[in-house]
mmCIF file of C-alpha atoms and ligand atoms in Angstrom:
data_model
loop_
_atom_site.group_PDB
_atom_site.id
_atom_site.type_symbol
_atom_site.label_atom_id
_atom_site.label_comp_id
_atom_site.label_asym_id
_atom_site.label_seq_id
_atom_site.Cartn_x
_atom_site.Cartn_y
_atom_site.Cartn_z
ATOM 1 C CA MET A 1 5.442 61.179 79.994
ATOM 2 C CA MET A 2 8.635 59.264 79.707
ATOM 3 C CA GLN A 3 11.573 61.285 78.502
ATOM 4 C CA GLN A 4 12.595 59.096 75.681
ATOM 5 C CA THR A 5 13.101 61.620 73.017
ATOM 6 C CA GLU A 6 16.911 61.041 73.569
ATOM 7 C CA HIS A 7 16.716 57.499 73.111
ATOM 8 C CA SER A 8 17.732 56.146 69.750
ATOM 9 C CA PHE A 9 16.869 52.506 68.589
ATOM 10 C CA SER A 10 19.557 50.601 67.155
ATOM 11 C CA TYR A 11 16.829 48.689 65.220
ATOM 12 C CA ASN A 12 13.594 49.527 63.400
ATOM 13 C CA ILE A 13 10.217 49.012 64.875
ATOM 14 C CA PHE A 14 7.699 47.312 62.787
ATOM 15 C CA LEU A 15 4.014 47.815 63.720
ATOM 16 C CA ILE A 16 1.944 45.025 62.577
ATOM 17 C CA GLY A 17 -1.989 44.472 63.213
ATOM 18 C CA PHE A 18 -5.395 44.117 61.444
ATOM 19 C CA MET A 19 -6.387 47.031 59.001
ATOM 20 C CA GLY A 20 -7.663 49.780 61.424
ATOM 21 C CA SER A 21 -5.618 48.673 64.537
ATOM 22 C CA GLY A 22 -4.007 51.922 64.700
ATOM 23 C CA LYS A 23 -0.752 51.444 63.093
ATOM 24 C CA SER A 24 -0.619 54.922 61.235
ATOM 25 C CA THR A 25 -1.601 56.742 64.269
ATOM 26 C CA ILE A 26 0.914 55.193 66.432
ATOM 27 C CA SER A 27 3.707 55.761 64.008
ATOM 28 C CA ASP A 28 2.683 59.125 63.406
ATOM 29 C CA TYR A 29 2.702 59.862 67.207
ATOM 30 C CA LEU A 30 6.121 57.910 67.556
ATOM 31 C CA SER A 31 7.983 59.795 64.909
ATOM 32 C CA GLU A 32 6.702 63.081 66.274
ATOM 33 C CA HIS A 33 7.325 62.405 69.960
ATOM 34 C CA TYR A 34 10.355 60.044 69.785
ATOM 35 C CA ALA A 35 12.377 61.676 66.933
ATOM 36 C CA MET A 36 12.072 58.631 64.879
ATOM 37 C CA GLU A 37 11.918 58.306 61.128
ATOM 38 C CA LYS A 38 8.383 56.887 59.884
ATOM 39 C CA ILE A 39 7.714 54.840 57.088
ATOM 40 C CA GLU A 40 4.130 53.841 55.976
ATOM 41 C CA MET A 41 4.636 50.830 53.685
ATOM 42 C CA ASP A 42 1.308 51.199 51.740
ATOM 43 C CA GLN A 43 2.073 54.836 51.332
ATOM 44 C CA THR A 44 5.573 54.065 50.028
ATOM 45 C CA ILE A 45 4.372 51.515 47.498
ATOM 46 C CA VAL A 46 1.614 53.768 46.310
ATOM 47 C CA GLN A 47 4.259 56.425 45.534
ATOM 48 C CA ASN A 48 6.647 53.938 43.655
ATOM 49 C CA GLU A 49 3.836 52.407 41.730
ATOM 50 C CA GLY A 50 1.966 55.759 41.063
ATOM 51 C CA MET A 51 -1.297 53.793 41.725
ATOM 52 C CA SER A 52 -3.603 53.604 44.743
ATOM 53 C CA ILE A 53 -3.888 50.281 46.574
ATOM 54 C CA SER A 54 -7.069 49.428 45.097
ATOM 55 C CA GLU A 55 -5.629 50.073 41.585
ATOM 56 C CA ILE A 56 -2.713 47.860 42.420
ATOM 57 C CA PHE A 57 -4.992 45.011 43.314
ATOM 58 C CA ASP A 58 -7.252 45.509 40.279
ATOM 59 C CA ALA A 59 -4.479 45.655 37.728
ATOM 60 C CA HIS A 60 -2.132 43.082 38.953
ATOM 61 C CA GLY A 61 -3.677 41.235 41.887
ATOM 62 C CA GLU A 62 -2.828 40.619 45.394
ATOM 63 C CA GLU A 63 0.021 38.455 44.861
ATOM 64 C CA TYR A 64 1.888 41.244 42.785
ATOM 65 C CA PHE A 65 1.097 43.640 45.762
ATOM 66 C CA ARG A 66 2.341 41.127 48.377
ATOM 67 C CA ASN A 67 5.655 41.022 46.369
ATOM 68 C CA LEU A 68 6.143 44.777 46.448
ATOM 69 C CA GLU A 69 6.015 44.417 50.293
ATOM 70 C CA THR A 70 8.539 41.981 50.430
ATOM 71 C CA ASN A 71 10.911 43.980 48.435
ATOM 72 C CA LEU A 72 10.119 47.092 50.500
ATOM 73 C CA LEU A 73 10.966 45.189 53.719
ATOM 74 C CA ILE A 74 14.450 44.109 52.097
ATOM 75 C CA GLN A 75 15.202 47.719 51.243
ATOM 76 C CA LEU A 76 14.488 48.801 54.703
ATOM 77 C CA GLN A 77 17.062 46.626 56.146
ATOM 78 C CA ASN A 78 19.891 48.937 56.046
ATOM 79 C CA LYS A 79 18.112 51.576 58.232
ATOM 80 C CA LYS A 80 17.704 51.904 62.006
ATOM 81 C CA ASN A 81 15.513 53.972 64.369
ATOM 82 C CA VAL A 82 12.833 54.013 61.882
ATOM 83 C CA VAL A 83 8.978 53.165 62.830
ATOM 84 C CA ILE A 84 7.418 51.233 59.934
ATOM 85 C CA SER A 85 3.709 50.969 59.793
ATOM 86 C CA CYS A 86 3.201 47.588 57.902
ATOM 87 C CA GLY A 87 0.141 46.825 55.825
ATOM 88 C CA GLY A 88 -2.421 44.541 57.662
ATOM 89 C CA GLY A 89 -1.453 41.376 55.578
ATOM 90 C CA THR A 90 2.323 42.044 55.571
ATOM 91 C CA PRO A 91 3.190 39.524 58.357
ATOM 92 C CA MET A 92 1.163 36.693 56.746
ATOM 93 C CA ARG A 93 4.161 35.720 54.567
ATOM 94 C CA GLU A 94 6.668 34.064 56.633
ATOM 95 C CA ASN A 95 9.526 35.562 54.570
ATOM 96 C CA ASN A 96 8.219 39.022 55.333
ATOM 97 C CA VAL A 97 8.568 38.308 59.009
ATOM 98 C CA ARG A 98 11.974 36.954 58.544
ATOM 99 C CA GLN A 99 12.931 40.010 56.813
ATOM 100 C CA MET A 100 11.450 42.237 59.656
ATOM 101 C CA LYS A 101 13.301 40.338 62.255
ATOM 102 C CA LYS A 102 16.629 40.745 60.553
ATOM 103 C CA ASN A 103 16.970 44.245 61.901
ATOM 104 C CA GLY A 104 13.812 44.949 63.838
ATOM 105 C CA LYS A 105 11.330 44.459 66.617
ATOM 106 C CA VAL A 106 7.765 43.597 65.714
ATOM 107 C CA VAL A 107 4.861 45.069 67.649
ATOM 108 C CA LEU A 108 1.292 43.883 67.315
ATOM 109 C CA LEU A 109 -1.336 46.253 67.839
ATOM 110 C CA MET A 110 -4.792 44.514 68.702
ATOM 111 C CA ALA A 111 -8.337 45.840 68.821
ATOM 112 C CA SER A 112 -11.725 44.368 68.862
ATOM 113 C CA PRO A 113 -13.632 43.942 65.784
ATOM 114 C CA GLU A 114 -16.172 46.556 66.811
ATOM 115 C CA THR A 115 -13.366 49.064 67.341
ATOM 116 C CA ILE A 116 -11.954 48.030 64.010
ATOM 117 C CA TYR A 117 -15.377 48.441 62.253
ATOM 118 C CA GLU A 118 -15.764 52.088 63.613
ATOM 119 C CA ARG A 119 -12.161 53.099 62.378
ATOM 120 C CA VAL A 120 -12.552 51.401 58.712
ATOM 121 C CA LYS A 121 -16.464 51.946 57.867
ATOM 122 C CA ASP A 122 -15.989 55.381 55.969
ATOM 123 C CA SER A 123 -12.778 54.538 53.844
ATOM 124 C CA HIS A 124 -12.760 52.945 50.492
ATOM 125 C CA ASP A 125 -8.893 52.218 50.063
ATOM 126 C CA ARG A 126 -8.816 48.701 51.653
ATOM 127 C CA PRO A 127 -9.932 46.338 48.749
ATOM 128 C CA LEU A 128 -10.300 43.330 51.334
ATOM 129 C CA LEU A 129 -12.922 45.142 53.075
ATOM 130 C CA GLU A 130 -15.032 46.583 50.208
ATOM 131 C CA GLY A 131 -18.299 44.942 50.297
ATOM 132 C CA ASN A 132 -17.302 43.286 53.681
ATOM 133 C CA LYS A 133 -17.507 46.017 56.212
ATOM 134 C CA ASN A 134 -19.366 44.348 59.186
ATOM 135 C CA THR A 135 -17.867 43.080 62.371
ATOM 136 C CA ALA A 136 -18.653 39.372 61.474
ATOM 137 C CA PHE A 137 -16.333 39.357 58.523
ATOM 138 C CA ILE A 138 -13.583 41.446 60.440
ATOM 139 C CA SER A 139 -13.876 39.092 63.174
ATOM 140 C CA ASP A 140 -13.715 35.884 60.983
ATOM 141 C CA LEU A 141 -10.540 37.448 59.140
ATOM 142 C CA MET A 142 -8.884 38.444 62.152
ATOM 143 C CA GLU A 143 -9.221 35.021 63.637
ATOM 144 C CA GLN A 144 -7.876 33.390 60.543
ATOM 145 C CA ARG A 145 -4.841 35.736 60.678
ATOM 146 C CA ARG A 146 -4.448 35.712 64.668
ATOM 147 C CA PRO A 147 -1.893 32.674 64.700
ATOM 148 C CA LYS A 148 0.504 34.546 62.175
ATOM 149 C CA TYR A 149 0.199 37.777 63.918
ATOM 150 C CA GLU A 150 1.028 36.373 67.084
ATOM 151 C CA ALA A 151 3.856 34.100 65.823
ATOM 152 C CA ALA A 152 5.313 37.303 64.345
ATOM 153 C CA ALA A 153 5.078 39.518 67.467
ATOM 154 C CA ASP A 154 7.912 40.316 69.822
ATOM 155 C CA LEU A 155 5.325 42.184 71.737
ATOM 156 C CA THR A 156 1.518 42.790 71.784
ATOM 157 C CA ILE A 157 -0.378 45.735 72.968
ATOM 158 C CA GLN A 158 -4.124 45.967 73.480
ATOM 159 C CA THR A 159 -5.403 49.222 72.212
ATOM 160 C CA ASP A 160 -9.135 49.180 72.982
ATOM 161 C CA GLY A 161 -9.994 52.148 74.988
ATOM 162 C CA LYS A 162 -6.444 53.657 75.293
ATOM 163 C CA GLU A 163 -5.205 56.954 74.320
ATOM 164 C CA CYS A 164 -2.490 57.100 71.762
ATOM 165 C CA ALA A 165 -0.108 58.551 74.177
ATOM 166 C CA ALA A 166 -0.544 55.806 76.629
ATOM 167 C CA ILE A 167 -0.221 53.080 73.912
ATOM 168 C CA CYS A 168 3.190 54.735 72.757
ATOM 169 C CA GLU A 169 4.320 54.742 76.511
ATOM 170 C CA GLU A 170 3.508 51.460 76.749
ATOM 171 C CA LEU A 171 5.267 50.153 73.754
ATOM 172 C CA ILE A 172 8.208 52.126 74.621
ATOM 173 C CA GLN A 173 8.445 50.647 78.068
ATOM 174 C CA LYS A 174 7.887 47.177 76.839
ATOM 175 C CA LEU A 175 10.588 47.598 74.046
ATOM 176 C CA MET A 176 13.211 48.778 76.869
ATOM 177 C CA GLU A 177 12.368 45.681 78.796
ATOM 178 C CA LEU A 178 12.739 43.382 75.937
ATOM 179 C CA GLU A 179 16.215 45.129 75.352
ATOM 180 C CA LYS A 180 17.119 44.574 78.860
ATOM 181 C CA ARG A 181 16.440 40.871 78.574
ATOM 182 C CA LEU A 182 18.815 40.391 75.553
HETATM 183 C C1 S3P B 201 -4.474 44.897 53.799
HETATM 184 C C2 S3P B 201 -4.132 46.054 54.691
HETATM 185 C C3 S3P B 201 -3.906 47.028 53.933
HETATM 186 C C4 S3P B 201 -3.188 47.323 52.643
HETATM 187 C C5 S3P B 201 -4.226 46.243 51.784
HETATM 188 C C6 S3P B 201 -4.075 44.914 52.275
HETATM 189 C C7 S3P B 201 -4.609 43.599 54.473
HETATM 190 O O1 S3P B 201 -3.140 47.882 54.938
HETATM 191 O O2 S3P B 201 -2.062 46.842 52.947
HETATM 192 O O3 S3P B 201 -5.195 46.862 51.577
HETATM 193 O O4 S3P B 201 -4.183 42.515 53.753
HETATM 194 O O5 S3P B 201 -4.760 43.418 55.647
HETATM 195 P P1 S3P B 201 -3.812 48.728 56.334
HETATM 196 O O6 S3P B 201 -3.571 47.678 57.387
HETATM 197 O O7 S3P B 201 -2.831 49.760 56.468
HETATM 198 O O8 S3P B 201 -5.145 49.093 56.190
#
């Protein structure tokens, strides 16, 4: 294990990727082992609104939820050394990606539709997947989103079959390489 706990990032790390790509698990691990503050965008929005994601979608629609995401990203700009677990759709708006890049590096977590399906199949707090929990739907939506995910990413990590610790080590190592190149 690399000794990175002393390292403090002068920017934020934004984890992006499809629902169930492991953003929350990785941000938990990074905050615990690398002494970083952690923010879950979905969770923060739920707390601020006093409603679940499904309730927000039902009551106000997706556009309203997307605006909440944009506002939250703007608020995060005066922080650093924070790992931010984004919602799966956050980078679909170009403005959101612009806001992230103002003070952050964007890390894309990839997983196969089969892995995603296994991770999301028992949960009911993802309105876009309700009634659509199958690998064909997941794969289609992932392909639709792929260009925007890839365009947003400063670096990409394939997570299939890898342990959380190994993913985090790879992530930190790649970020340090990126810093050296700047
Ligand atoms: C969404 C992903 C969800 C949540 C909302 C919409 C999406 O977050 O923000 O249900 O559009 O992909 P997770 O990726 O954390 O599940």
